[in-house]
mmCIF file of C-alpha atoms in Angstrom:
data_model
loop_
_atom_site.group_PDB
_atom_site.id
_atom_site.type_symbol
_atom_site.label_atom_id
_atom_site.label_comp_id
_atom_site.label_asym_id
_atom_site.label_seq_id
_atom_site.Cartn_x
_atom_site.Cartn_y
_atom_site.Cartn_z
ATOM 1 C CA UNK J 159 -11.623 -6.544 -18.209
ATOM 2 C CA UNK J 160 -12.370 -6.659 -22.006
ATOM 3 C CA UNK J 161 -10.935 -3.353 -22.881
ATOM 4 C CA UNK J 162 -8.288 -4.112 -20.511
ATOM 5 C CA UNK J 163 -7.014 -6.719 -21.536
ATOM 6 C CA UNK J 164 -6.938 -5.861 -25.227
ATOM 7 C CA UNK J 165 -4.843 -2.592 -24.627
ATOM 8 C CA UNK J 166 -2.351 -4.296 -22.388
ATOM 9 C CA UNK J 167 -1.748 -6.782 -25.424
ATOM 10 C CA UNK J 168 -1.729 -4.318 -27.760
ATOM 11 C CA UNK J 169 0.565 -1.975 -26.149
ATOM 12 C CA UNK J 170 3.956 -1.763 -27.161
ATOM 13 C CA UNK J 171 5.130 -1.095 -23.552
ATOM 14 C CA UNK J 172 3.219 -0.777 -20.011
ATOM 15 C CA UNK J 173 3.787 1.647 -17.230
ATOM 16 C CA UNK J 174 2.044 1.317 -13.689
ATOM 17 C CA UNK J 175 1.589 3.769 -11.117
ATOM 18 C CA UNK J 176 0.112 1.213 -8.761
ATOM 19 C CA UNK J 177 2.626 -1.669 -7.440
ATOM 20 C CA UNK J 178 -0.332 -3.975 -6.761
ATOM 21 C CA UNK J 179 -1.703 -3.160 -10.671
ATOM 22 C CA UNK J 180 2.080 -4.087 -11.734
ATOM 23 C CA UNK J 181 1.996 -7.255 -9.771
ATOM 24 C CA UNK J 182 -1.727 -8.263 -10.774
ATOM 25 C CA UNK J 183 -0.947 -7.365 -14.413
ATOM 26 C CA UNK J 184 1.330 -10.653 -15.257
ATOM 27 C CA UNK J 185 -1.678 -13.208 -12.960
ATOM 28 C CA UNK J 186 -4.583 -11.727 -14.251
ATOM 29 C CA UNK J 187 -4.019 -10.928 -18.074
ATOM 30 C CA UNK J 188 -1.284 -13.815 -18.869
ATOM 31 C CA UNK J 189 1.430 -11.105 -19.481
ATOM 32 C CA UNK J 190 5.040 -11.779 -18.821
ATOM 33 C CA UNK J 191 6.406 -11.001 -15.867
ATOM 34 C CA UNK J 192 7.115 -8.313 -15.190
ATOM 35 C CA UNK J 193 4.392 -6.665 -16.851
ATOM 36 C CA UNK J 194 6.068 -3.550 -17.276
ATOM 37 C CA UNK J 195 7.607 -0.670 -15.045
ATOM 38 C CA UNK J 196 6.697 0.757 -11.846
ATOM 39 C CA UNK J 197 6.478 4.602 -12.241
ATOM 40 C CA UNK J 198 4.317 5.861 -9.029
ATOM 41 C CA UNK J 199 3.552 9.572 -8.228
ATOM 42 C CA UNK J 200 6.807 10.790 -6.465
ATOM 43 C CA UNK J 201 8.832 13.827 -4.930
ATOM 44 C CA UNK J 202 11.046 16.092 -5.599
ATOM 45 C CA UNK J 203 13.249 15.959 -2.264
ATOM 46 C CA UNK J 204 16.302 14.040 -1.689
ATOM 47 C CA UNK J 205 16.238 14.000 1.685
ATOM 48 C CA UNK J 206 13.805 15.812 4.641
ATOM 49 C CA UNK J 207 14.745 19.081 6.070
ATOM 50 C CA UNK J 208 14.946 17.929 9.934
ATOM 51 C CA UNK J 209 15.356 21.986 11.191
ATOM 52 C CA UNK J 210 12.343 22.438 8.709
ATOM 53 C CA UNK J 211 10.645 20.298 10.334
ATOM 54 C CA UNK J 212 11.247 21.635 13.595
ATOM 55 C CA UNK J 213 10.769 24.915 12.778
ATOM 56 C CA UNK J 214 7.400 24.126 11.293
ATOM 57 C CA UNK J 215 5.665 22.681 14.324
ATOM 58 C CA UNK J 216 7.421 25.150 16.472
ATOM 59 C CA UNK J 217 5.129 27.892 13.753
ATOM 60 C CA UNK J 218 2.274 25.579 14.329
ATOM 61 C CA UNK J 219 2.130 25.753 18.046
ATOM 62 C CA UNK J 220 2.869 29.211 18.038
ATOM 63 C CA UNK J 221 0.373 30.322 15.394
ATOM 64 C CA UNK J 222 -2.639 28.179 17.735
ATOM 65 C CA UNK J 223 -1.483 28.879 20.752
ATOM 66 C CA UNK J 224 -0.551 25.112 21.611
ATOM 67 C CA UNK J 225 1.701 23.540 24.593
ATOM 68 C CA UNK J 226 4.754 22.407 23.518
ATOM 69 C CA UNK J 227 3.954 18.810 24.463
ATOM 70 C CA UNK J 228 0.897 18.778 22.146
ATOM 71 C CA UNK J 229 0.510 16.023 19.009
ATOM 72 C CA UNK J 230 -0.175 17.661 16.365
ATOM 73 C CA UNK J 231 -1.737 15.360 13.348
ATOM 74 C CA UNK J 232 -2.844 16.341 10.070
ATOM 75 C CA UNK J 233 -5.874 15.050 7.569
ATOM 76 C CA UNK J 234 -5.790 16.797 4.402
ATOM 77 C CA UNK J 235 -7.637 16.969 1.124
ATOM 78 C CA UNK J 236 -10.632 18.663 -0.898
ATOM 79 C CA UNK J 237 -13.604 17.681 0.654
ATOM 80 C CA UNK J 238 -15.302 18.302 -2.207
ATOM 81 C CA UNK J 239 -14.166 14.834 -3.203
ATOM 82 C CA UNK J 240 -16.276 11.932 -1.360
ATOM 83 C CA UNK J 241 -13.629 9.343 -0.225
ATOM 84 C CA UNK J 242 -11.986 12.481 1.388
ATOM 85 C CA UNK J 243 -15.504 13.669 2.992
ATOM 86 C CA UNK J 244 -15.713 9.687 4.224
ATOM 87 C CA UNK J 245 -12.899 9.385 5.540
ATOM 88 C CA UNK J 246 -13.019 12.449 7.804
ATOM 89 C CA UNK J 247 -16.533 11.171 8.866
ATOM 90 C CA UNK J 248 -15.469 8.082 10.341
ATOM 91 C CA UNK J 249 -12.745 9.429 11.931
ATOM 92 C CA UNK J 250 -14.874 12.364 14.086
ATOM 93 C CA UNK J 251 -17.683 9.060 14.459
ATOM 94 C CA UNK J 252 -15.784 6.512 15.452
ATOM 95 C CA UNK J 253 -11.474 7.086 15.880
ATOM 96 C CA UNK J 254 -11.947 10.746 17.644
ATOM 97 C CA UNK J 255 -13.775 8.943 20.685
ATOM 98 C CA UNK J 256 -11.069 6.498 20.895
ATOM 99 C CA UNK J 257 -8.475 8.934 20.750
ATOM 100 C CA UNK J 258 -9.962 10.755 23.306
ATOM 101 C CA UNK J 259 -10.515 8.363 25.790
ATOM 102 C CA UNK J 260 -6.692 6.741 25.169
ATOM 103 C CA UNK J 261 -4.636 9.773 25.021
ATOM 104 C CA UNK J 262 -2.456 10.583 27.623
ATOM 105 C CA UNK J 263 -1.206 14.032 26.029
ATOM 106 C CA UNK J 264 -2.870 17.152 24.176
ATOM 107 C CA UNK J 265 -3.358 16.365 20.907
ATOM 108 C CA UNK J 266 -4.862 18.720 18.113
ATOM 109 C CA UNK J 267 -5.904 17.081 14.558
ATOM 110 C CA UNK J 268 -5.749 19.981 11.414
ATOM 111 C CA UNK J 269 -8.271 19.159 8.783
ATOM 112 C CA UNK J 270 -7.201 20.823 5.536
ATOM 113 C CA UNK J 271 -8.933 20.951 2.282
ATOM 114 C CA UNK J 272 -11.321 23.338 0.682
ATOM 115 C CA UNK J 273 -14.954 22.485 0.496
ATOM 116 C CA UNK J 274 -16.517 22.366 3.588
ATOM 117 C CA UNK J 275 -18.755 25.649 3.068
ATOM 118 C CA UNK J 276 -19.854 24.167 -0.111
ATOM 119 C CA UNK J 277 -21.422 21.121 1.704
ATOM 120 C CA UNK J 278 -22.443 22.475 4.863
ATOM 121 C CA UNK J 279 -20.283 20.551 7.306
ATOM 122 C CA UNK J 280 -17.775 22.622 8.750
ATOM 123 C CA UNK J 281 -20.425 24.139 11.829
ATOM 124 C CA UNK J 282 -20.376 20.321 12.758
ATOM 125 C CA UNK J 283 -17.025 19.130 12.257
ATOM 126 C CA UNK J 284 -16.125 23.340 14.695
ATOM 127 C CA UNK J 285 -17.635 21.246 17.273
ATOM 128 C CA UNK J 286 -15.654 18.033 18.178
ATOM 129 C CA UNK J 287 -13.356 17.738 20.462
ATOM 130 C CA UNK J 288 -9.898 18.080 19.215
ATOM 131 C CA UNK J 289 -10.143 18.820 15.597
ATOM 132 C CA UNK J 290 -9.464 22.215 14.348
ATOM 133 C CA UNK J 291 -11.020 22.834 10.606
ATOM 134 C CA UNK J 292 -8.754 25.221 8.511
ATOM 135 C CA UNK J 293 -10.537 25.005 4.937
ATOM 136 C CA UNK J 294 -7.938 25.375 2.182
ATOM 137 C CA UNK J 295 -4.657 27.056 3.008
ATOM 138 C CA UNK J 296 -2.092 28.018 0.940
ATOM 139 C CA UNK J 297 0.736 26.212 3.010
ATOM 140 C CA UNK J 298 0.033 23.474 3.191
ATOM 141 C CA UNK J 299 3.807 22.002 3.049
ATOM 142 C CA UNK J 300 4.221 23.738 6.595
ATOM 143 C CA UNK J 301 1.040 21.372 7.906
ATOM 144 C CA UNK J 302 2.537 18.336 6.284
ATOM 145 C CA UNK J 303 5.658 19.275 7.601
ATOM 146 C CA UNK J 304 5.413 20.643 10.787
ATOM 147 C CA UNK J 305 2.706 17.834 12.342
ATOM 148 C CA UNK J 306 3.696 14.321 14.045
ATOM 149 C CA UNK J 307 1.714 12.232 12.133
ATOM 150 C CA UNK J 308 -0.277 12.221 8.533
ATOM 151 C CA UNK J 309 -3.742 9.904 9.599
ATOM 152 C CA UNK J 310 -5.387 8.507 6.010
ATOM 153 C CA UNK J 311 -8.317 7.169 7.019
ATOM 154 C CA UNK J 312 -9.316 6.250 3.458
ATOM 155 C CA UNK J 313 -11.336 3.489 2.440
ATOM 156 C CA UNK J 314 -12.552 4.218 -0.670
ATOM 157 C CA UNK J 315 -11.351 5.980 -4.015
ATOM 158 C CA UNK J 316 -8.232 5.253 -6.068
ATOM 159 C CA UNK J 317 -5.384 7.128 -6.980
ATOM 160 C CA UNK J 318 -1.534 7.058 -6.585
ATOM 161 C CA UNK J 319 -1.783 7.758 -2.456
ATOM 162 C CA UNK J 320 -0.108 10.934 -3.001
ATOM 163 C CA UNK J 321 -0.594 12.176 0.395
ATOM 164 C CA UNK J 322 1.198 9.054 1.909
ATOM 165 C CA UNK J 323 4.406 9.941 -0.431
ATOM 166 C CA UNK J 324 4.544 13.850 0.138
ATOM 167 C CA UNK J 325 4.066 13.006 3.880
ATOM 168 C CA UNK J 326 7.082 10.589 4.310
ATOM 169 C CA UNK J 327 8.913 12.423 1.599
ATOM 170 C CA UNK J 328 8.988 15.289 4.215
ATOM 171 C CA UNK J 329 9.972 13.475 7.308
ATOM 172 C CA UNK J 330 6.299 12.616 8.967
ATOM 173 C CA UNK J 331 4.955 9.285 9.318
ATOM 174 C CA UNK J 332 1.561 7.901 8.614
ATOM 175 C CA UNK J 333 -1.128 6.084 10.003
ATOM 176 C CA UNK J 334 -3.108 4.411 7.370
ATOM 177 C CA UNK J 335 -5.726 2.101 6.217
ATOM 178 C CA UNK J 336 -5.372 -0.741 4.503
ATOM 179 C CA UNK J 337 -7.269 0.516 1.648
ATOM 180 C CA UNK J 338 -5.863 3.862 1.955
ATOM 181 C CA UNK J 339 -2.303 2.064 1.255
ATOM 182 C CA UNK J 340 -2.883 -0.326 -1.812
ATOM 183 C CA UNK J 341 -0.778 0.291 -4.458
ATOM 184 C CA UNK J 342 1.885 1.800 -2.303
ATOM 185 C CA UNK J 343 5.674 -0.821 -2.441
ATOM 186 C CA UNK J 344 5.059 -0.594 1.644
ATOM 187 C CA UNK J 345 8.440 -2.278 1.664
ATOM 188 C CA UNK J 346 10.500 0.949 1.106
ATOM 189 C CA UNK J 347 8.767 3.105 3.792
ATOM 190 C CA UNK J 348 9.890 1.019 6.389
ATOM 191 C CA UNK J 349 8.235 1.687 9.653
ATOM 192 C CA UNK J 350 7.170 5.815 8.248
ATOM 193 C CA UNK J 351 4.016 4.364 7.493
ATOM 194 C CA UNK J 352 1.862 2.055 9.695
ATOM 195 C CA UNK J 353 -1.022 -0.196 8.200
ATOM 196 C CA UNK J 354 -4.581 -0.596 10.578
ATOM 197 C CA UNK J 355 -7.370 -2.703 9.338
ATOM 198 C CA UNK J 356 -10.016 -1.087 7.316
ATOM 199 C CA UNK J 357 -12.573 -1.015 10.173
ATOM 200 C CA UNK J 358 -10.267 -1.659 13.451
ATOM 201 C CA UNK J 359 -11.079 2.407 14.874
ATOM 202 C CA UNK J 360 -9.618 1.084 18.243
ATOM 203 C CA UNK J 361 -6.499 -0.061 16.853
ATOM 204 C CA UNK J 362 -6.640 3.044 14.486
ATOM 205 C CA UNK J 363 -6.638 5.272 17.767
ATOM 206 C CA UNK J 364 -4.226 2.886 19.592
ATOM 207 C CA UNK J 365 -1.339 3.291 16.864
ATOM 208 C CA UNK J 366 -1.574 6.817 16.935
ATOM 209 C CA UNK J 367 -0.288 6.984 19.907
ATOM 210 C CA UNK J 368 2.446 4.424 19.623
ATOM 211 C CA UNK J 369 3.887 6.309 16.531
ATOM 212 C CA UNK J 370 3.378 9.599 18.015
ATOM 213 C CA UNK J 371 5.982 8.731 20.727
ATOM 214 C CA UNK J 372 9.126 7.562 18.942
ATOM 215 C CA UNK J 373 9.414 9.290 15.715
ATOM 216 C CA UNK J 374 10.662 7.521 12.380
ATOM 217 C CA UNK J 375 13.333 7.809 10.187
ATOM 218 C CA UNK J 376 12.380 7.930 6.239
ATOM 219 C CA UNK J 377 14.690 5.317 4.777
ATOM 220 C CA UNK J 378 17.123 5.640 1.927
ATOM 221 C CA UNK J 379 15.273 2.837 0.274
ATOM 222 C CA UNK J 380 12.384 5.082 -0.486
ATOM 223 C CA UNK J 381 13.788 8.106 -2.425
ATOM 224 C CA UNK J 382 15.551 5.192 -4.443
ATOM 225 C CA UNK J 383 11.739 4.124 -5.267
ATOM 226 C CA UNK J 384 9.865 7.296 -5.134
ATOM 227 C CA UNK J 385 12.282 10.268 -6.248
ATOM 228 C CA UNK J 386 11.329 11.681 -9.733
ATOM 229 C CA UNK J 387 14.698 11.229 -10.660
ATOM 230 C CA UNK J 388 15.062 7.805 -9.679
ATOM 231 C CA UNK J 389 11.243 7.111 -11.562
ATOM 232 C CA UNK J 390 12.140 9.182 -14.971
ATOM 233 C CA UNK J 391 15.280 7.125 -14.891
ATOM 234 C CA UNK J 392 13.684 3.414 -14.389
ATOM 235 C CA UNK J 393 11.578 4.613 -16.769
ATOM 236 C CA UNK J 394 13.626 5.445 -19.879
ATOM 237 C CA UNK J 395 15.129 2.549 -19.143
ATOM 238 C CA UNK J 396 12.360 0.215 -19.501
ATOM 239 C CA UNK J 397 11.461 2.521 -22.857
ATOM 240 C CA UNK J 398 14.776 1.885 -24.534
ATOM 241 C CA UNK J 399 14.469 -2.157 -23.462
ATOM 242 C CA UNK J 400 11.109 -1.689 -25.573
ATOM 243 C CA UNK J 401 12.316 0.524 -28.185
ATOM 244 C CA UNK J 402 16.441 0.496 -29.032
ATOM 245 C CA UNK J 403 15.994 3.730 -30.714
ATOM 246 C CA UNK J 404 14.547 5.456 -28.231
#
């Protein structure tokens, strides 16, 4: 926290892409509050594309052969990278079972990411029930788009939760782990994006299905916080607060 410390003091302004770094910034390093400016990963859309979104998981049930009354869900990510590896692990171990057993409806889960040749798991992950393997595919905006529900089943790694954003940015809620959420203001996605205990797989499973029945609006509240627009102006801002000349 050395280092840390001595570059927040010596900076002439801070910005955060994490809310909780923002908020831990002022407590843990006796800087005013607040620290600095809150300038997360964000999106380009205004607004999602409702007939894009139906015409997207109409092209996914067409292009696998699904009923219409299938759920589709979505995990996505390179696999070469180990919290993403992880996280798909425990959910074929120890959320796929429960989904299994609970589900009252098709349901088909897309893993996207490249990687899997590279470490030998996709002949294992071919085999479970339920989950269809892609590797990386080039449109991936139709997956994100087109599914009823983003699962990030994350509980380690850091990063700005980027696939949480693009998700709700395009209409599609998300199940998520607690760790798989810090950082995120949770306040401005309303109920898009629903927060399960690290290691609670049944109640993982079990919200799932809740959210897969009564799909959410994404509120206004969260393009205000996570549109680049709204982020390049909060930040220049902040800059000219810290620097008139700016």
């Amino acid at each position: 926290h050395g280092i840390e410390w001595l570059v927040y003091k010596s900076a002439d302004g801070l910005l955060f892409v994490s809310k909780q770094d923002l908020e831990q910034a002022s407590s843990c390093f006796g800087l005013p509050s607040p620290a600095g400016v809150f300038t997360p990963h964000g999106t380009e859309l205004a607004r999602p594309d409702c007939r894009q979104k139906k015409l997207d998981r109409n092209d996914l049930l067409d292009r696998f052969q699904l009923a219409p009354d299938t759920r589709l869900y979505l995990i996505y990510g390179p696999l070469t990278y180990f919290p993403n590896r992880e996280a798909l692990s425990i959910f074929i171990e120890n959320i796929n079972p429960h989904l299994i057993s609970m589900s009252q409806t098709p349901y088909m889960v897309f893993v996207c990411g490249g990687g899997l040749n590279e470490i030998g798991e996709r002949p294992a992950v071919g085999k479970v029930r339920n989950i269809l393997c892609l590797g990386y595919v080039d449109e991936i905006e139709t997956f994100v788009t087109g599914v009823d529900l983003v699962l990030n089943v994350s509980i380690s790694g850091g990063g700005a939760k980027s696939k949480v954003i693009e998700a709700v940015a395009h209409g599609t809620s998300v199940i998520s782990t607690r760790s798989g959420a810090i950082g995120l203001d949770l306040e401005c996605f309303g109920e898009q994006v629903s927060i399960v205990n690290d290691d609670d797989y049944t109640g993982f499973a079990r919200k799932i299905i809740e959210q897969s029945k009564a799909p959410k609006l994404t509120p206004v509240d969260f393009f205000e916080t996570y549109s680049w627009s709204r982020i390049v102006t909060r930040a220049a801002d902040y800059i000219r607060t810290i620097s008139p000349r700016f």
